[in-house]
């Protein structure tokens, strides 16, 4: 595991940040160059949502096999788990700069492999490469920025990395939209990420290693030279002394708990205080994923099609709402996390999330219940091409659009022309019949049906992001940067991060399968159930840490936190002021 964590920033830090950057542009050059890793992290996890729509069009086996779609999406997450796990060792052994360069190579190779992929399995290999880069960038970029930034504005600069992640996701959706009418569509969408990877690689080659890592490796002179570019002359010696003291403390900690990861994990769970911290830290990370957020971020255009927006372009345009609100939410969180507290914002966020998921479940249930019926006359309009499953059904009059789109039928729904919600045609899912449907200015549906409730799904998805992003979207990471005792801070944060990525993998790998078996309504209701369990766990396990010093948090965990004991957290005198 590596030292370091996610720092938070207040308004004063942001003011100081702009003043310092204006005086010393080199600081921003360091932060933004490393921050491209966060941008690539966001871009590569977001771009697949739109690309998947066109991959299904080019490879029919992907369209027919739900598990293959899930693999293409989730293999980047699987790669990220391994990338994050090995990233710590690479950071400590070879340095932050080398780790970022390796991540860039992985991003570049993965993007090119996906862009030229002749088959779905090659796309999956490319996604694994990209995932490895994502995992490494997710921990290395904020670490490099933290260690190469003046301590007074460290939180503000590290926060820019989080903003670049959500900004990368938003730009990924814009990129998807830009390439919808370009020959090659998904190949351009996935391949364009190679460009920022090359830009970052070239920029990082001109930048130094982290001064902290250099000092730890005994390269004191080189470390001092870099600090001289960041701090004023009178501050350099103070920073050198502070760094020396910090690293001596870390080495003493390693001596007391061991340097091997296995030994550290064993001792972390053996400590009552750390074990309680891990329960809280893992709880919020797992809850963050099991509210279903990455089903929205990875499958947003597909969800829009489930809601009745058949056009790929329209589905991706509407998906911009979710990614844009997510980016805005990360800014809102910076403003409120220190004012209203972590626990309170998470509880409010979870209540809002549950409400939105239940509302989405109702919307999709109503959409399915009021799906247009199948007309034998409309189906026969396309010649001897009526869907065989419909034609051979014992009771075809009971069929509606949702029944027609069942994966087992391998059929599509061609809407009526006047009105669109009137009974339509159920015909085999072929390119020729899809073209015939479009020729008559009808709409061709393969994922969701025409629905008068579709706009409500867009509204509640937007509300879901609004209540998620400022609370459960960012605060779990803040909690995990504060809650662990000093000597277990590295291993505790690492365990929590792996639990987050693993939960992410489980959710992204099963979403479409759940839709297939439970329907959209049942799936969102299931996530509402998981969210309720998460809310209960957060209420009983996670203490408030607002305005507390690390030592105070440790004392609360030593005693054992319980909301029923009315254990209010004292704010520091500075915070009260």
PDB file of C-alpha atoms in Angstrom, residues 90-333:
ATOM      1  CA  UNK A  90       4.693   0.301  -8.405  1.00  0.00           C
ATOM      2  CA  UNK A  91       4.351   3.685  -6.686  1.00  0.00           C
ATOM      3  CA  UNK A  92       6.623   2.685  -3.838  1.00  0.00           C
ATOM      4  CA  UNK A  93       9.152   0.786  -5.944  1.00  0.00           C
ATOM      5  CA  UNK A  94       9.522   2.932  -9.072  1.00  0.00           C
ATOM      6  CA  UNK A  95       7.946   6.254  -8.135  1.00  0.00           C
ATOM      7  CA  UNK A  96       4.796   8.238  -8.909  1.00  0.00           C
ATOM      8  CA  UNK A  97       6.041   9.599 -12.238  1.00  0.00           C
ATOM      9  CA  UNK A  98       6.927   6.173 -13.654  1.00  0.00           C
ATOM     10  CA  UNK A  99       3.561   4.798 -12.497  1.00  0.00           C
ATOM     11  CA  UNK A 100       1.705   7.584 -14.340  1.00  0.00           C
ATOM     12  CA  UNK A 101       3.774   6.921 -17.487  1.00  0.00           C
ATOM     13  CA  UNK A 102       2.949   3.199 -17.285  1.00  0.00           C
ATOM     14  CA  UNK A 103      -0.743   4.074 -16.908  1.00  0.00           C
ATOM     15  CA  UNK A 104      -0.499   6.276 -20.029  1.00  0.00           C
ATOM     16  CA  UNK A 105       0.989   3.405 -22.039  1.00  0.00           C
ATOM     17  CA  UNK A 106      -1.840   1.145 -20.858  1.00  0.00           C
ATOM     18  CA  UNK A 107      -4.452   3.776 -21.789  1.00  0.00           C
ATOM     19  CA  UNK A 108      -2.868   4.202 -25.223  1.00  0.00           C
ATOM     20  CA  UNK A 109      -2.520   0.483 -26.000  1.00  0.00           C
ATOM     21  CA  UNK A 110      -6.034  -0.274 -24.739  1.00  0.00           C
ATOM     22  CA  UNK A 111      -7.591   2.535 -26.814  1.00  0.00           C
ATOM     23  CA  UNK A 112      -5.838   1.468 -30.031  1.00  0.00           C
ATOM     24  CA  UNK A 113      -6.684  -2.222 -29.482  1.00  0.00           C
ATOM     25  CA  UNK A 114     -10.371  -1.362 -29.058  1.00  0.00           C
ATOM     26  CA  UNK A 115     -10.385   0.984 -32.059  1.00  0.00           C
ATOM     27  CA  UNK A 116      -9.092  -1.703 -34.451  1.00  0.00           C
ATOM     28  CA  UNK A 117     -10.852  -4.673 -32.804  1.00  0.00           C
ATOM     29  CA  UNK A 118     -12.081  -7.199 -35.403  1.00  0.00           C
ATOM     30  CA  UNK A 119     -14.123  -9.141 -32.836  1.00  0.00           C
ATOM     31  CA  UNK A 120     -15.798  -8.614 -29.429  1.00  0.00           C
ATOM     32  CA  UNK A 121     -13.123 -10.576 -27.537  1.00  0.00           C
ATOM     33  CA  UNK A 122     -10.485  -8.102 -28.784  1.00  0.00           C
ATOM     34  CA  UNK A 123     -12.575  -5.213 -27.413  1.00  0.00           C
ATOM     35  CA  UNK A 124     -12.610  -7.018 -24.064  1.00  0.00           C
ATOM     36  CA  UNK A 125      -8.803  -7.285 -24.103  1.00  0.00           C
ATOM     37  CA  UNK A 126      -8.575  -3.556 -24.848  1.00  0.00           C
ATOM     38  CA  UNK A 127     -10.975  -2.828 -21.990  1.00  0.00           C
ATOM     39  CA  UNK A 128      -8.755  -4.795 -19.600  1.00  0.00           C
ATOM     40  CA  UNK A 129      -5.712  -2.738 -20.640  1.00  0.00           C
ATOM     41  CA  UNK A 130      -7.672   0.493 -20.153  1.00  0.00           C
ATOM     42  CA  UNK A 131      -8.921  -0.780 -16.792  1.00  0.00           C
ATOM     43  CA  UNK A 132      -5.373  -1.403 -15.598  1.00  0.00           C
ATOM     44  CA  UNK A 133      -4.594   2.206 -16.482  1.00  0.00           C
ATOM     45  CA  UNK A 134      -7.747   3.421 -14.710  1.00  0.00           C
ATOM     46  CA  UNK A 135      -6.841   1.551 -11.521  1.00  0.00           C
ATOM     47  CA  UNK A 136      -3.313   2.941 -11.482  1.00  0.00           C
ATOM     48  CA  UNK A 137      -4.419   6.495 -12.342  1.00  0.00           C
ATOM     49  CA  UNK A 138      -7.174   6.455  -9.694  1.00  0.00           C
ATOM     50  CA  UNK A 139      -4.589   6.239  -6.922  1.00  0.00           C
ATOM     51  CA  UNK A 140      -1.413   7.661  -8.478  1.00  0.00           C
ATOM     52  CA  UNK A 141      -2.700  10.959  -9.909  1.00  0.00           C
ATOM     53  CA  UNK A 142      -4.078  12.364  -6.605  1.00  0.00           C
ATOM     54  CA  UNK A 143      -1.015  11.034  -4.770  1.00  0.00           C
ATOM     55  CA  UNK A 144       1.423  12.797  -7.120  1.00  0.00           C
ATOM     56  CA  UNK A 145      -0.578  16.039  -6.958  1.00  0.00           C
ATOM     57  CA  UNK A 146      -0.724  15.845  -3.154  1.00  0.00           C
ATOM     58  CA  UNK A 147       3.017  15.314  -2.785  1.00  0.00           C
ATOM     59  CA  UNK A 148       4.011  17.930  -5.375  1.00  0.00           C
ATOM     60  CA  UNK A 149       1.724  20.700  -4.078  1.00  0.00           C
ATOM     61  CA  UNK A 150       2.242  23.378  -1.428  1.00  0.00           C
ATOM     62  CA  UNK A 151       0.556  22.160   1.749  1.00  0.00           C
ATOM     63  CA  UNK A 152      -1.634  25.283   2.040  1.00  0.00           C
ATOM     64  CA  UNK A 153      -3.440  24.566  -1.231  1.00  0.00           C
ATOM     65  CA  UNK A 154      -3.049  20.785  -1.366  1.00  0.00           C
ATOM     66  CA  UNK A 155      -6.732  20.055  -0.796  1.00  0.00           C
ATOM     67  CA  UNK A 156      -7.819  22.446  -3.549  1.00  0.00           C
ATOM     68  CA  UNK A 157      -5.399  20.971  -6.093  1.00  0.00           C
ATOM     69  CA  UNK A 158      -6.299  17.367  -5.238  1.00  0.00           C
ATOM     70  CA  UNK A 159      -9.981  18.302  -5.552  1.00  0.00           C
ATOM     71  CA  UNK A 160      -9.324  19.322  -9.158  1.00  0.00           C
ATOM     72  CA  UNK A 161      -8.518  15.679  -9.864  1.00  0.00           C
ATOM     73  CA  UNK A 162     -12.012  14.668  -8.755  1.00  0.00           C
ATOM     74  CA  UNK A 163     -13.478  17.413 -10.919  1.00  0.00           C
ATOM     75  CA  UNK A 164     -11.447  16.179 -13.905  1.00  0.00           C
ATOM     76  CA  UNK A 165     -12.845  12.652 -13.393  1.00  0.00           C
ATOM     77  CA  UNK A 166     -16.463  13.816 -13.631  1.00  0.00           C
ATOM     78  CA  UNK A 167     -15.459  16.251 -16.384  1.00  0.00           C
ATOM     79  CA  UNK A 168     -13.925  13.339 -18.292  1.00  0.00           C
ATOM     80  CA  UNK A 169     -17.186  11.420 -18.024  1.00  0.00           C
ATOM     81  CA  UNK A 170     -19.132  14.413 -19.319  1.00  0.00           C
ATOM     82  CA  UNK A 171     -16.746  14.882 -22.265  1.00  0.00           C
ATOM     83  CA  UNK A 172     -17.046  11.156 -23.009  1.00  0.00           C
ATOM     84  CA  UNK A 173     -20.795  11.615 -23.533  1.00  0.00           C
ATOM     85  CA  UNK A 174     -20.150  14.631 -25.771  1.00  0.00           C
ATOM     86  CA  UNK A 175     -17.619  12.585 -27.749  1.00  0.00           C
ATOM     87  CA  UNK A 176     -20.144   9.796 -28.193  1.00  0.00           C
ATOM     88  CA  UNK A 177     -22.630  12.308 -29.535  1.00  0.00           C
ATOM     89  CA  UNK A 178     -20.050  13.873 -31.875  1.00  0.00           C
ATOM     90  CA  UNK A 179     -19.237  10.550 -33.555  1.00  0.00           C
ATOM     91  CA  UNK A 180     -22.795   9.224 -33.990  1.00  0.00           C
ATOM     92  CA  UNK A 181     -22.859  10.082 -37.709  1.00  0.00           C
ATOM     93  CA  UNK A 182     -19.194   9.349 -38.453  1.00  0.00           C
ATOM     94  CA  UNK A 183     -18.175   6.181 -40.221  1.00  0.00           C
ATOM     95  CA  UNK A 184     -16.634   3.882 -37.642  1.00  0.00           C
ATOM     96  CA  UNK A 185     -18.696   5.414 -34.756  1.00  0.00           C
ATOM     97  CA  UNK A 186     -17.682   3.309 -31.737  1.00  0.00           C
ATOM     98  CA  UNK A 187     -14.111   2.824 -33.009  1.00  0.00           C
ATOM     99  CA  UNK A 188     -13.576   6.600 -32.906  1.00  0.00           C
ATOM    100  CA  UNK A 189     -15.336   6.867 -29.558  1.00  0.00           C
ATOM    101  CA  UNK A 190     -13.033   4.322 -27.927  1.00  0.00           C
ATOM    102  CA  UNK A 191      -9.871   5.184 -29.859  1.00  0.00           C
ATOM    103  CA  UNK A 192      -9.861   8.951 -29.258  1.00  0.00           C
ATOM    104  CA  UNK A 193      -8.749   8.383 -25.629  1.00  0.00           C
ATOM    105  CA  UNK A 194      -5.285   7.551 -26.993  1.00  0.00           C
ATOM    106  CA  UNK A 195      -4.749  11.277 -27.690  1.00  0.00           C
ATOM    107  CA  UNK A 196      -4.882  12.618 -24.084  1.00  0.00           C
ATOM    108  CA  UNK A 197      -2.794   9.619 -23.001  1.00  0.00           C
ATOM    109  CA  UNK A 198      -0.042  10.673 -25.413  1.00  0.00           C
ATOM    110  CA  UNK A 199      -0.348  14.320 -24.288  1.00  0.00           C
ATOM    111  CA  UNK A 200       0.045  13.351 -20.636  1.00  0.00           C
ATOM    112  CA  UNK A 201       2.954  11.047 -21.380  1.00  0.00           C
ATOM    113  CA  UNK A 202       4.839  13.852 -23.162  1.00  0.00           C
ATOM    114  CA  UNK A 203       4.056  16.337 -20.379  1.00  0.00           C
ATOM    115  CA  UNK A 204       5.105  13.957 -17.612  1.00  0.00           C
ATOM    116  CA  UNK A 205       8.436  13.287 -19.327  1.00  0.00           C
ATOM    117  CA  UNK A 206       9.274  16.970 -18.743  1.00  0.00           C
ATOM    118  CA  UNK A 207       8.181  16.963 -15.086  1.00  0.00           C
ATOM    119  CA  UNK A 208      10.058  15.751 -11.995  1.00  0.00           C
ATOM    120  CA  UNK A 209       9.398  12.847  -9.663  1.00  0.00           C
ATOM    121  CA  UNK A 210       7.506  13.482  -6.426  1.00  0.00           C
ATOM    122  CA  UNK A 211       9.863  15.251  -3.976  1.00  0.00           C
ATOM    123  CA  UNK A 212       8.497  13.111  -1.146  1.00  0.00           C
ATOM    124  CA  UNK A 213       9.308   9.855  -2.949  1.00  0.00           C
ATOM    125  CA  UNK A 214      12.797  11.115  -3.815  1.00  0.00           C
ATOM    126  CA  UNK A 215      13.464  12.044  -0.178  1.00  0.00           C
ATOM    127  CA  UNK A 216      12.234   8.653   0.997  1.00  0.00           C
ATOM    128  CA  UNK A 217      14.667   6.995  -1.415  1.00  0.00           C
ATOM    129  CA  UNK A 218      17.586   9.054  -0.066  1.00  0.00           C
ATOM    130  CA  UNK A 219      17.743  11.531  -2.975  1.00  0.00           C
ATOM    131  CA  UNK A 220      17.680  14.572  -0.707  1.00  0.00           C
ATOM    132  CA  UNK A 221      19.399  17.011  -3.069  1.00  0.00           C
ATOM    133  CA  UNK A 222      16.989  16.264  -5.945  1.00  0.00           C
ATOM    134  CA  UNK A 223      14.043  16.584  -3.575  1.00  0.00           C
ATOM    135  CA  UNK A 224      15.257  20.013  -2.389  1.00  0.00           C
ATOM    136  CA  UNK A 225      15.691  21.219  -6.008  1.00  0.00           C
ATOM    137  CA  UNK A 226      12.078  20.403  -6.810  1.00  0.00           C
ATOM    138  CA  UNK A 227      10.739  22.008  -3.631  1.00  0.00           C
ATOM    139  CA  UNK A 228      12.666  25.159  -4.557  1.00  0.00           C
ATOM    140  CA  UNK A 229      10.466  25.455  -7.673  1.00  0.00           C
ATOM    141  CA  UNK A 230       7.298  25.129  -5.603  1.00  0.00           C
ATOM    142  CA  UNK A 231       8.034  27.069  -2.399  1.00  0.00           C
ATOM    143  CA  UNK A 232       9.701  30.370  -1.630  1.00  0.00           C
ATOM    144  CA  UNK A 233      13.333  30.180  -0.460  1.00  0.00           C
ATOM    145  CA  UNK A 234      12.439  30.683   3.216  1.00  0.00           C
ATOM    146  CA  UNK A 235       9.812  27.896   3.107  1.00  0.00           C
ATOM    147  CA  UNK A 236      11.987  25.196   1.534  1.00  0.00           C
ATOM    148  CA  UNK A 237      13.911  24.359   4.725  1.00  0.00           C
ATOM    149  CA  UNK A 238      10.687  24.161   6.745  1.00  0.00           C
ATOM    150  CA  UNK A 239       9.249  21.754   4.180  1.00  0.00           C
ATOM    151  CA  UNK A 240      12.397  19.638   4.214  1.00  0.00           C
ATOM    152  CA  UNK A 241      12.245  19.353   8.016  1.00  0.00           C
ATOM    153  CA  UNK A 242       8.515  18.546   7.959  1.00  0.00           C
ATOM    154  CA  UNK A 243       9.049  15.903   5.289  1.00  0.00           C
ATOM    155  CA  UNK A 244      11.927  14.365   7.232  1.00  0.00           C
ATOM    156  CA  UNK A 245       9.822  14.108  10.391  1.00  0.00           C
ATOM    157  CA  UNK A 246       6.829  12.648   8.484  1.00  0.00           C
ATOM    158  CA  UNK A 247       8.889   9.986   6.718  1.00  0.00           C
ATOM    159  CA  UNK A 248      10.650   8.999   9.957  1.00  0.00           C
ATOM    160  CA  UNK A 249       7.217   8.500  11.549  1.00  0.00           C
ATOM    161  CA  UNK A 250       6.070   6.388   8.592  1.00  0.00           C
ATOM    162  CA  UNK A 251       9.169   4.183   8.790  1.00  0.00           C
ATOM    163  CA  UNK A 252       8.561   3.748  12.519  1.00  0.00           C
ATOM    164  CA  UNK A 253       4.994   2.672  11.750  1.00  0.00           C
ATOM    165  CA  UNK A 254       6.219   0.177   9.159  1.00  0.00           C
ATOM    166  CA  UNK A 255       8.555  -1.188  11.805  1.00  0.00           C
ATOM    167  CA  UNK A 256       5.641  -1.718  14.227  1.00  0.00           C
ATOM    168  CA  UNK A 257       3.130  -3.290  11.815  1.00  0.00           C
ATOM    169  CA  UNK A 258       5.406  -4.741   9.125  1.00  0.00           C
ATOM    170  CA  UNK A 259       5.958  -3.784   5.517  1.00  0.00           C
ATOM    171  CA  UNK A 260       4.190  -6.654   3.760  1.00  0.00           C
ATOM    172  CA  UNK A 261       0.602  -6.032   2.693  1.00  0.00           C
ATOM    173  CA  UNK A 262      -0.662  -9.300   4.219  1.00  0.00           C
ATOM    174  CA  UNK A 263       0.880  -8.482   7.611  1.00  0.00           C
ATOM    175  CA  UNK A 264      -0.597  -4.981   7.551  1.00  0.00           C
ATOM    176  CA  UNK A 265      -4.079  -6.279   6.702  1.00  0.00           C
ATOM    177  CA  UNK A 266      -3.885  -8.891   9.479  1.00  0.00           C
ATOM    178  CA  UNK A 267      -2.871  -6.308  12.080  1.00  0.00           C
ATOM    179  CA  UNK A 268      -5.461  -3.819  10.834  1.00  0.00           C
ATOM    180  CA  UNK A 269      -8.307  -6.266  11.469  1.00  0.00           C
ATOM    181  CA  UNK A 270      -6.661  -7.287  14.745  1.00  0.00           C
ATOM    182  CA  UNK A 271      -6.950  -3.733  16.072  1.00  0.00           C
ATOM    183  CA  UNK A 272     -10.402  -2.976  17.557  1.00  0.00           C
ATOM    184  CA  UNK A 273     -10.204   0.706  16.600  1.00  0.00           C
ATOM    185  CA  UNK A 274      -9.062   0.027  13.040  1.00  0.00           C
ATOM    186  CA  UNK A 275     -11.579  -2.785  12.608  1.00  0.00           C
ATOM    187  CA  UNK A 276     -14.426  -0.423  13.496  1.00  0.00           C
ATOM    188  CA  UNK A 277     -12.985   2.140  11.104  1.00  0.00           C
ATOM    189  CA  UNK A 278     -12.839  -0.510   8.369  1.00  0.00           C
ATOM    190  CA  UNK A 279     -16.478  -1.456   9.010  1.00  0.00           C
ATOM    191  CA  UNK A 280     -17.441   2.204   8.482  1.00  0.00           C
ATOM    192  CA  UNK A 281     -15.082   2.765   5.542  1.00  0.00           C
ATOM    193  CA  UNK A 282     -16.062  -0.399   3.675  1.00  0.00           C
ATOM    194  CA  UNK A 283     -19.747   0.226   4.475  1.00  0.00           C
ATOM    195  CA  UNK A 284     -19.836   3.621   2.732  1.00  0.00           C
ATOM    196  CA  UNK A 285     -17.801   2.374  -0.258  1.00  0.00           C
ATOM    197  CA  UNK A 286     -20.022  -0.654  -0.854  1.00  0.00           C
ATOM    198  CA  UNK A 287     -23.164   1.446  -0.321  1.00  0.00           C
ATOM    199  CA  UNK A 288     -21.876   3.968  -2.877  1.00  0.00           C
ATOM    200  CA  UNK A 289     -21.854   1.269  -5.560  1.00  0.00           C
ATOM    201  CA  UNK A 290     -24.934  -0.722  -4.558  1.00  0.00           C
ATOM    202  CA  UNK A 291     -27.196   2.289  -4.962  1.00  0.00           C
ATOM    203  CA  UNK A 292     -26.637   1.511  -8.656  1.00  0.00           C
ATOM    204  CA  UNK A 293     -24.772   4.648  -9.692  1.00  0.00           C
ATOM    205  CA  UNK A 294     -22.540   2.970 -12.249  1.00  0.00           C
ATOM    206  CA  UNK A 295     -25.481   1.298 -13.938  1.00  0.00           C
ATOM    207  CA  UNK A 296     -26.486   4.875 -14.756  1.00  0.00           C
ATOM    208  CA  UNK A 297     -22.964   6.017 -15.731  1.00  0.00           C
ATOM    209  CA  UNK A 298     -22.059   2.877 -17.753  1.00  0.00           C
ATOM    210  CA  UNK A 299     -25.492   2.108 -19.248  1.00  0.00           C
ATOM    211  CA  UNK A 300     -27.209   5.508 -19.311  1.00  0.00           C
ATOM    212  CA  UNK A 301     -28.068   5.546 -23.068  1.00  0.00           C
ATOM    213  CA  UNK A 302     -29.329   1.958 -22.786  1.00  0.00           C
ATOM    214  CA  UNK A 303     -31.558   2.978 -19.852  1.00  0.00           C
ATOM    215  CA  UNK A 304     -32.886   5.859 -21.975  1.00  0.00           C
ATOM    216  CA  UNK A 305     -33.799   3.293 -24.636  1.00  0.00           C
ATOM    217  CA  UNK A 306     -35.559   1.190 -21.988  1.00  0.00           C
ATOM    218  CA  UNK A 307     -37.571   4.353 -21.242  1.00  0.00           C
ATOM    219  CA  UNK A 308     -38.757   4.513 -24.855  1.00  0.00           C
ATOM    220  CA  UNK A 309     -36.166   6.685 -26.622  1.00  0.00           C
ATOM    221  CA  UNK A 310     -35.179   4.334 -29.446  1.00  0.00           C
ATOM    222  CA  UNK A 311     -32.786   6.619 -31.339  1.00  0.00           C
ATOM    223  CA  UNK A 312     -29.130   6.168 -30.350  1.00  0.00           C
ATOM    224  CA  UNK A 313     -28.505   9.881 -30.819  1.00  0.00           C
ATOM    225  CA  UNK A 314     -31.483  10.934 -28.699  1.00  0.00           C
ATOM    226  CA  UNK A 315     -30.556   8.412 -25.980  1.00  0.00           C
ATOM    227  CA  UNK A 316     -26.997   9.757 -25.808  1.00  0.00           C
ATOM    228  CA  UNK A 317     -28.179  13.378 -25.868  1.00  0.00           C
ATOM    229  CA  UNK A 318     -30.420  12.736 -22.862  1.00  0.00           C
ATOM    230  CA  UNK A 319     -27.544  10.933 -21.117  1.00  0.00           C
ATOM    231  CA  UNK A 320     -25.628  14.225 -21.097  1.00  0.00           C
ATOM    232  CA  UNK A 321     -28.028  15.310 -18.352  1.00  0.00           C
ATOM    233  CA  UNK A 322     -26.803  12.632 -15.947  1.00  0.00           C
ATOM    234  CA  UNK A 323     -23.085  13.163 -16.611  1.00  0.00           C
ATOM    235  CA  UNK A 324     -23.418  16.953 -16.488  1.00  0.00           C
ATOM    236  CA  UNK A 325     -25.283  16.885 -13.185  1.00  0.00           C
ATOM    237  CA  UNK A 326     -22.674  14.508 -11.768  1.00  0.00           C
ATOM    238  CA  UNK A 327     -19.898  16.981 -12.605  1.00  0.00           C
ATOM    239  CA  UNK A 328     -21.836  19.858 -11.035  1.00  0.00           C
ATOM    240  CA  UNK A 329     -22.537  17.749  -7.945  1.00  0.00           C
ATOM    241  CA  UNK A 330     -18.832  17.261  -7.274  1.00  0.00           C
ATOM    242  CA  UNK A 331     -18.448  21.059  -7.067  1.00  0.00           C
ATOM    243  CA  UNK A 332     -21.477  21.385  -4.772  1.00  0.00           C
ATOM    244  CA  UNK A 333     -19.979  18.787  -2.437  1.00  0.00           C
TER     245      UNK A 333
END
